[in-house]
Amino acid sequence: MGIDYGIKRIGIAMTDIMRIMSSPFDTIDSSESIRKNAAAVVEIAKNNDVSAIVVGIPVNMNGTEGEMAQTVRKFIEELKKITDMQIFEIDERLTTAQAERMLIDEGDVSRDKRKGLKDRLAASFILQTYLDTMNNN
C-alpha cells in the first residue's frame, strides 16, 4: 500500500499480487487527528490484505525536511503504534506535481476532479518507486 499524506486528503495506492505495478486506490479525508488518520489507513490495509505500507516523505528540493515532513513522520509513528505491518519511507519529491501535470497534460481533467485523483495518483507514484527499487535489487 502506498500513502501520500496530505493536510486535506490522504491518497492511497495498491499493488497487484505480483508486486509489479501500482494503481491508484482511494482517497480519505485527513481532517481528523493524526491518530484517527493512522487508524483509518490501517483499517483499509487490513481489509485489503496489505503486508507493508510505503509512506512518501515530502523532502524539499535541497534535501532538507520541512514542517510537512515532520507531520508525516508523526503519522508514521502513529502507524507503528497500532500495527505490526512493515512501514517503509520513501522520498516523494515532486510526486504530487508529477501527478497534477499528468492529469492536466495527458488527461485534461478539470480542477475539481483533479483534487482527489491527484492524491491517489501521487500515492501510486510513491508505491511504484518503491516497487521498482525492490524489484531491481
Coordinates of N, CA and C in Angstrom, one line a residue:
M1 N 0.8 -1.2 0.0 CA 0.0 0.0 0.0 C 0.9 1.2 0.0
G2 N 0.6 2.2 -0.9 CA 1.3 3.5 -0.9 C 0.5 4.6 -0.3
I3 N 1.1 5.5 0.4 CA 0.4 6.6 1.0 C 1.0 7.9 0.7
D4 N 0.2 8.8 0.2 CA 0.6 10.2 0.0 C -0.2 11.0 1.1
Y5 N 0.5 11.3 2.2 CA -0.2 12.0 3.3 C -0.3 13.5 3.1
G6 N -1.5 14.0 3.1 CA -1.6 15.5 3.0 C -2.5 16.1 4.1
I7 N -2.5 17.4 4.2 CA -3.3 18.0 5.2 C -4.8 17.8 5.0
K8 N -5.2 17.9 3.7 CA -6.7 17.7 3.4 C -7.1 16.3 3.1
R9 N -6.2 15.6 2.4 CA -6.5 14.2 1.9 C -5.3 13.3 2.0
I10 N -5.6 12.0 2.1 CA -4.6 11.0 2.1 C -4.8 10.2 0.9
G11 N -3.9 10.2 -0.1 CA -4.0 9.4 -1.2 C -3.5 8.0 -0.9
I12 N -4.2 7.0 -1.5 CA -3.9 5.6 -1.2 C -3.7 4.8 -2.6
A13 N -2.7 4.0 -2.7 CA -2.5 3.2 -3.9 C -2.3 1.8 -3.4
M14 N -2.5 0.8 -4.3 CA -2.3 -0.6 -4.0 C -1.5 -1.2 -5.1
T15 N -0.9 -2.3 -4.9 CA -0.1 -3.0 -5.9 C -0.9 -4.3 -6.2
D16 N -0.5 -4.9 -7.4 CA -1.0 -6.2 -7.8 C -0.4 -7.3 -6.9
I17 N -0.9 -8.5 -7.1 CA -0.4 -9.6 -6.3 C 1.0 -9.9 -6.5
M18 N 1.5 -9.6 -7.7 CA 2.9 -9.9 -8.0 C 3.9 -8.8 -7.6
R19 N 3.3 -7.7 -7.1 CA 4.1 -6.6 -6.6 C 4.9 -6.0 -7.7
I20 N 4.3 -5.8 -8.9 CA 5.0 -5.3 -10.1 C 4.4 -3.9 -10.4
M21 N 3.1 -3.7 -10.3 CA 2.5 -2.4 -10.7 C 1.6 -1.8 -9.7
S22 N 1.7 -0.5 -9.5 CA 0.9 0.2 -8.5 C -0.3 0.8 -9.3
S23 N -1.4 0.9 -8.5 CA -2.6 1.6 -9.1 C -3.2 2.5 -8.0
P24 N -3.7 3.6 -8.5 CA -4.5 4.5 -7.5 C -5.6 3.7 -6.9
F25 N -5.9 3.9 -5.7 CA -6.9 3.1 -5.0 C -8.1 3.9 -4.4
D26 N -7.7 4.8 -3.5 CA -8.7 5.6 -2.8 C -8.1 6.9 -2.2
T27 N -9.0 7.7 -1.8 CA -8.6 8.9 -1.1 C -9.5 9.0 0.2
I28 N -8.8 9.4 1.3 CA -9.6 9.6 2.5 C -9.4 11.0 3.0
D29 N -10.4 11.6 3.7 CA -10.3 12.9 4.3 C -9.3 12.8 5.5
S30 N -8.4 13.7 5.5 CA -7.4 13.7 6.6 C -7.6 14.8 7.6
S31 N -8.8 15.3 7.7 CA -9.1 16.5 8.6 C -9.2 16.0 10.1
E32 N -9.1 14.7 10.3 CA -9.2 14.2 11.7 C -7.8 14.3 12.3
S33 N -7.6 13.8 13.5 CA -6.3 13.8 14.2 C -5.4 12.8 13.4
I34 N -4.1 12.9 13.6 CA -3.1 12.0 13.1 C -3.4 10.6 13.5
R35 N -3.8 10.4 14.8 CA -4.1 9.1 15.3 C -5.3 8.5 14.6
K36 N -6.4 9.3 14.3 CA -7.5 8.7 13.6 C -7.2 8.5 12.2
N37 N -6.4 9.3 11.6 CA -6.0 9.1 10.2 C -5.2 7.8 10.1
A38 N -4.3 7.5 11.0 CA -3.5 6.3 11.0 C -4.4 5.1 11.2
A39 N -5.4 5.2 12.1 CA -6.3 4.1 12.3 C -7.1 3.8 11.0
A40 N -7.5 4.9 10.3 CA -8.3 4.7 9.1 C -7.4 4.0 8.0
V41 N -6.2 4.4 7.9 CA -5.3 3.7 6.9 C -5.0 2.3 7.3
V42 N -4.8 2.0 8.6 CA -4.6 0.6 9.0 C -5.9 -0.3 8.7
E43 N -7.0 0.3 8.9 CA -8.3 -0.4 8.7 C -8.4 -0.8 7.2
I44 N -8.1 0.2 6.3 CA -8.1 -0.1 4.8 C -7.0 -1.2 4.5
A45 N -5.9 -1.1 5.1 CA -4.8 -2.1 4.9 C -5.3 -3.5 5.3
K46 N -5.9 -3.6 6.4 CA -6.3 -4.9 6.9 C -7.4 -5.5 6.0
N47 N -8.3 -4.6 5.6 CA -9.4 -5.0 4.7 C -8.9 -5.5 3.3
N48 N -7.7 -5.1 3.0 CA -7.2 -5.4 1.6 C -5.9 -6.3 1.7
D49 N -5.8 -7.0 2.8 CA -4.6 -8.0 3.0 C -3.3 -7.3 2.7
V50 N -3.1 -6.1 3.1 CA -1.8 -5.4 2.9 C -0.8 -5.9 3.9
S51 N 0.5 -6.1 3.4 CA 1.5 -6.6 4.4 C 2.5 -5.5 4.7
A52 N 2.6 -4.5 3.9 CA 3.5 -3.4 4.1 C 2.9 -2.1 3.6
I53 N 3.3 -1.0 4.3 CA 2.8 0.4 3.9 C 4.0 1.2 3.5
V54 N 4.0 1.9 2.4 CA 5.0 2.8 1.9 C 4.5 4.2 2.0
V55 N 5.2 5.0 2.8 CA 4.7 6.4 3.0 C 5.7 7.3 2.4
G56 N 5.2 8.3 1.6 CA 6.1 9.3 1.0 C 6.4 10.4 2.0
I57 N 7.7 10.7 2.0 CA 8.2 11.8 2.9 C 8.4 13.0 1.9
P58 N 7.7 14.1 2.2 CA 7.9 15.3 1.3 C 9.2 16.0 1.6
V59 N 10.2 15.7 1.0 CA 11.6 16.3 1.1 C 11.6 17.5 0.2
N60 N 12.2 18.6 0.7 CA 12.4 19.8 -0.1 C 13.4 19.5 -1.2
M61 N 13.4 20.3 -2.2 CA 14.3 20.1 -3.3 C 15.8 20.1 -2.9
N62 N 16.1 20.9 -1.9 CA 17.5 20.9 -1.4 C 17.9 19.8 -0.5
G63 N 16.9 18.8 -0.3 CA 17.2 17.7 0.6 C 16.8 17.8 2.0
T64 N 16.4 19.0 2.4 CA 16.0 19.2 3.8 C 14.6 18.8 4.0
E65 N 14.2 18.6 5.3 CA 12.8 18.3 5.6 C 12.2 19.5 6.3
G66 N 11.0 19.8 5.8 CA 10.3 20.9 6.4 C 9.2 20.5 7.3
E67 N 8.3 21.4 7.6 CA 7.2 21.1 8.6 C 6.3 19.9 8.1
M68 N 6.0 19.9 6.9 CA 5.1 18.8 6.4 C 5.8 17.4 6.6
A69 N 7.1 17.4 6.3 CA 7.8 16.1 6.5 C 7.7 15.7 8.0
Q70 N 7.8 16.6 8.9 CA 7.7 16.3 10.3 C 6.3 15.8 10.6
T71 N 5.3 16.4 10.0 CA 3.9 15.9 10.2 C 3.7 14.5 9.7
V72 N 4.3 14.2 8.6 CA 4.3 12.8 8.0 C 5.0 11.8 8.9
R73 N 6.1 12.2 9.5 CA 6.8 11.4 10.4 C 6.0 11.1 11.7
K74 N 5.2 12.0 12.1 CA 4.3 11.8 13.3 C 3.2 10.8 12.9
F75 N 2.7 10.9 11.7 CA 1.8 10.0 11.1 C 2.4 8.5 11.1
I76 N 3.6 8.4 10.7 CA 4.3 7.1 10.6 C 4.4 6.6 12.0
E77 N 4.8 7.4 13.0 CA 4.9 6.9 14.4 C 3.6 6.4 14.9
E78 N 2.5 7.0 14.5 CA 1.1 6.5 14.9 C 0.9 5.2 14.3
L79 N 1.2 5.1 13.0 CA 1.0 3.8 12.3 C 1.8 2.7 13.0
K80 N 3.0 2.9 13.4 CA 3.9 1.9 14.1 C 3.3 1.5 15.4
K81 N 2.6 2.4 16.1 CA 2.0 2.1 17.4 C 0.8 1.2 17.3
I82 N 0.1 1.2 16.1 CA -1.1 0.4 16.0 C -1.1 -0.8 15.1
T83 N 0.0 -1.0 14.4 CA 0.1 -2.1 13.5 C 1.5 -2.7 13.5
D84 N 1.6 -4.0 13.2 CA 2.9 -4.6 13.1 C 3.3 -4.8 11.7
M85 N 2.5 -4.2 10.7 CA 2.9 -4.2 9.3 C 4.2 -3.5 9.1
Q86 N 5.0 -3.9 8.1 CA 6.2 -3.1 7.8 C 5.8 -1.8 7.3
I87 N 6.6 -0.7 7.7 CA 6.3 0.6 7.3 C 7.6 1.1 6.6
F88 N 7.5 1.5 5.4 CA 8.7 2.0 4.6 C 8.5 3.5 4.3
E89 N 9.6 4.2 4.3 CA 9.6 5.6 4.0 C 10.3 5.8 2.6
I90 N 9.8 6.7 1.8 CA 10.4 6.9 0.5 C 10.3 8.4 0.2
D91 N 11.3 9.0 -0.4 CA 11.4 10.4 -0.8 C 10.3 10.6 -1.9
E92 N 9.4 11.5 -1.6 CA 8.3 11.7 -2.6 C 8.4 13.0 -3.3
R93 N 9.6 13.5 -3.4 CA 9.9 14.8 -4.1 C 9.2 14.8 -5.5
L94 N 8.4 15.7 -5.7 CA 7.8 16.0 -7.0 C 6.6 15.1 -7.4
T95 N 6.3 14.1 -6.6 CA 5.2 13.2 -7.0 C 3.9 13.8 -7.2
T96 N 3.5 14.8 -6.3 CA 2.2 15.5 -6.4 C 2.2 16.4 -7.7
A97 N 3.4 17.1 -7.9 CA 3.5 17.9 -9.1 C 3.4 17.0 -10.3
Q98 N 4.1 15.9 -10.3 CA 4.1 15.0 -11.4 C 2.6 14.5 -11.7
A99 N 1.9 14.2 -10.6 CA 0.5 13.7 -10.8 C -0.3 14.8 -11.4
E100 N -0.2 16.0 -10.9 CA -1.0 17.1 -11.4 C -0.7 17.4 -12.9
R101 N 0.6 17.4 -13.2 CA 1.0 17.6 -14.6 C 0.4 16.6 -15.5
M102 N 0.4 15.3 -15.1 CA -0.1 14.2 -15.9 C -1.6 14.4 -16.1
L103 N -2.3 14.8 -15.0 CA -3.8 14.9 -15.2 C -4.1 16.1 -16.1
I104 N -3.3 17.1 -16.1 CA -3.6 18.3 -16.9 C -3.2 18.0 -18.4
D105 N -1.9 17.6 -18.5 CA -1.4 17.4 -19.9 C -2.0 16.2 -20.6
E106 N -2.1 15.1 -19.9 CA -2.5 13.8 -20.6 C -4.0 13.5 -20.4
G107 N -4.5 13.9 -19.3 CA -5.9 13.6 -19.0 C -6.9 14.7 -19.2
D108 N -6.4 15.9 -19.3 CA -7.3 17.1 -19.5 C -8.4 17.0 -18.5
V109 N -8.1 16.8 -17.2 CA -9.0 16.6 -16.1 C -9.3 18.0 -15.5
S110 N -10.5 18.3 -15.2 CA -10.9 19.6 -14.6 C -10.3 19.7 -13.2
R111 N -10.2 21.0 -12.8 CA -9.6 21.3 -11.5 C -10.3 20.6 -10.3
D112 N -11.6 20.6 -10.4 CA -12.4 20.0 -9.3 C -12.2 18.4 -9.3
K113 N -12.1 17.8 -10.4 CA -11.9 16.4 -10.4 C -10.5 16.0 -10.1
R114 N -9.6 16.9 -10.3 CA -8.1 16.6 -10.0 C -7.8 16.4 -8.6
K115 N -8.6 17.1 -7.7 CA -8.2 17.1 -6.3 C -8.0 15.7 -5.7
G116 N -9.0 14.9 -5.6 CA -8.8 13.5 -5.0 C -7.9 12.6 -5.9
L117 N -8.1 12.7 -7.2 CA -7.4 11.9 -8.2 C -5.9 12.1 -8.1
K118 N -5.5 13.4 -7.9 CA -4.1 13.8 -7.8 C -3.5 13.1 -6.6
D119 N -4.2 13.0 -5.5 CA -3.6 12.4 -4.3 C -3.5 10.9 -4.5
R120 N -4.4 10.2 -5.1 CA -4.3 8.8 -5.4 C -3.2 8.5 -6.4
L121 N -3.1 9.3 -7.4 CA -2.1 9.1 -8.4 C -0.7 9.4 -7.8
A122 N -0.5 10.4 -6.9 CA 0.8 10.6 -6.2 C 1.1 9.4 -5.4
A123 N 0.1 8.8 -4.7 CA 0.4 7.6 -3.9 C 0.8 6.5 -4.7
S124 N 0.3 6.4 -5.9 CA 0.6 5.4 -6.9 C 2.1 5.5 -7.3
F125 N 2.5 6.8 -7.6 CA 3.9 7.1 -8.0 C 4.8 6.7 -6.8
I126 N 4.4 7.0 -5.6 CA 5.3 6.7 -4.4 C 5.4 5.1 -4.3
L127 N 4.3 4.4 -4.4 CA 4.4 3.0 -4.3 C 5.2 2.4 -5.5
Q128 N 5.0 2.9 -6.7 CA 5.7 2.4 -7.9 C 7.2 2.6 -7.7
T129 N 7.6 3.7 -7.2 CA 9.0 4.0 -7.0 C 9.6 2.9 -6.0
Y130 N 8.9 2.6 -5.0 CA 9.3 1.6 -4.0 C 9.4 0.2 -4.7
L131 N 8.3 -0.1 -5.5 CA 8.3 -1.4 -6.1 C 9.4 -1.6 -7.1
D132 N 9.7 -0.5 -7.9 CA 10.8 -0.6 -8.9 C 12.1 -0.8 -8.2
T133 N 12.3 -0.1 -7.0 CA 13.6 -0.2 -6.3 C 13.7 -1.7 -5.8
M134 N 12.6 -2.2 -5.2 CA 12.7 -3.6 -4.7 C 12.9 -4.6 -5.8
N135 N 12.2 -4.4 -6.9 CA 12.3 -5.4 -8.0 C 13.7 -5.4 -8.7
N136 N 14.4 -4.3 -8.6 CA 15.7 -4.1 -9.2 C 16.8 -4.6 -8.3
N137 N 16.5 -4.9 -7.0 CA 17.5 -5.4 -6.1 C 17.5 -6.9 -5.9

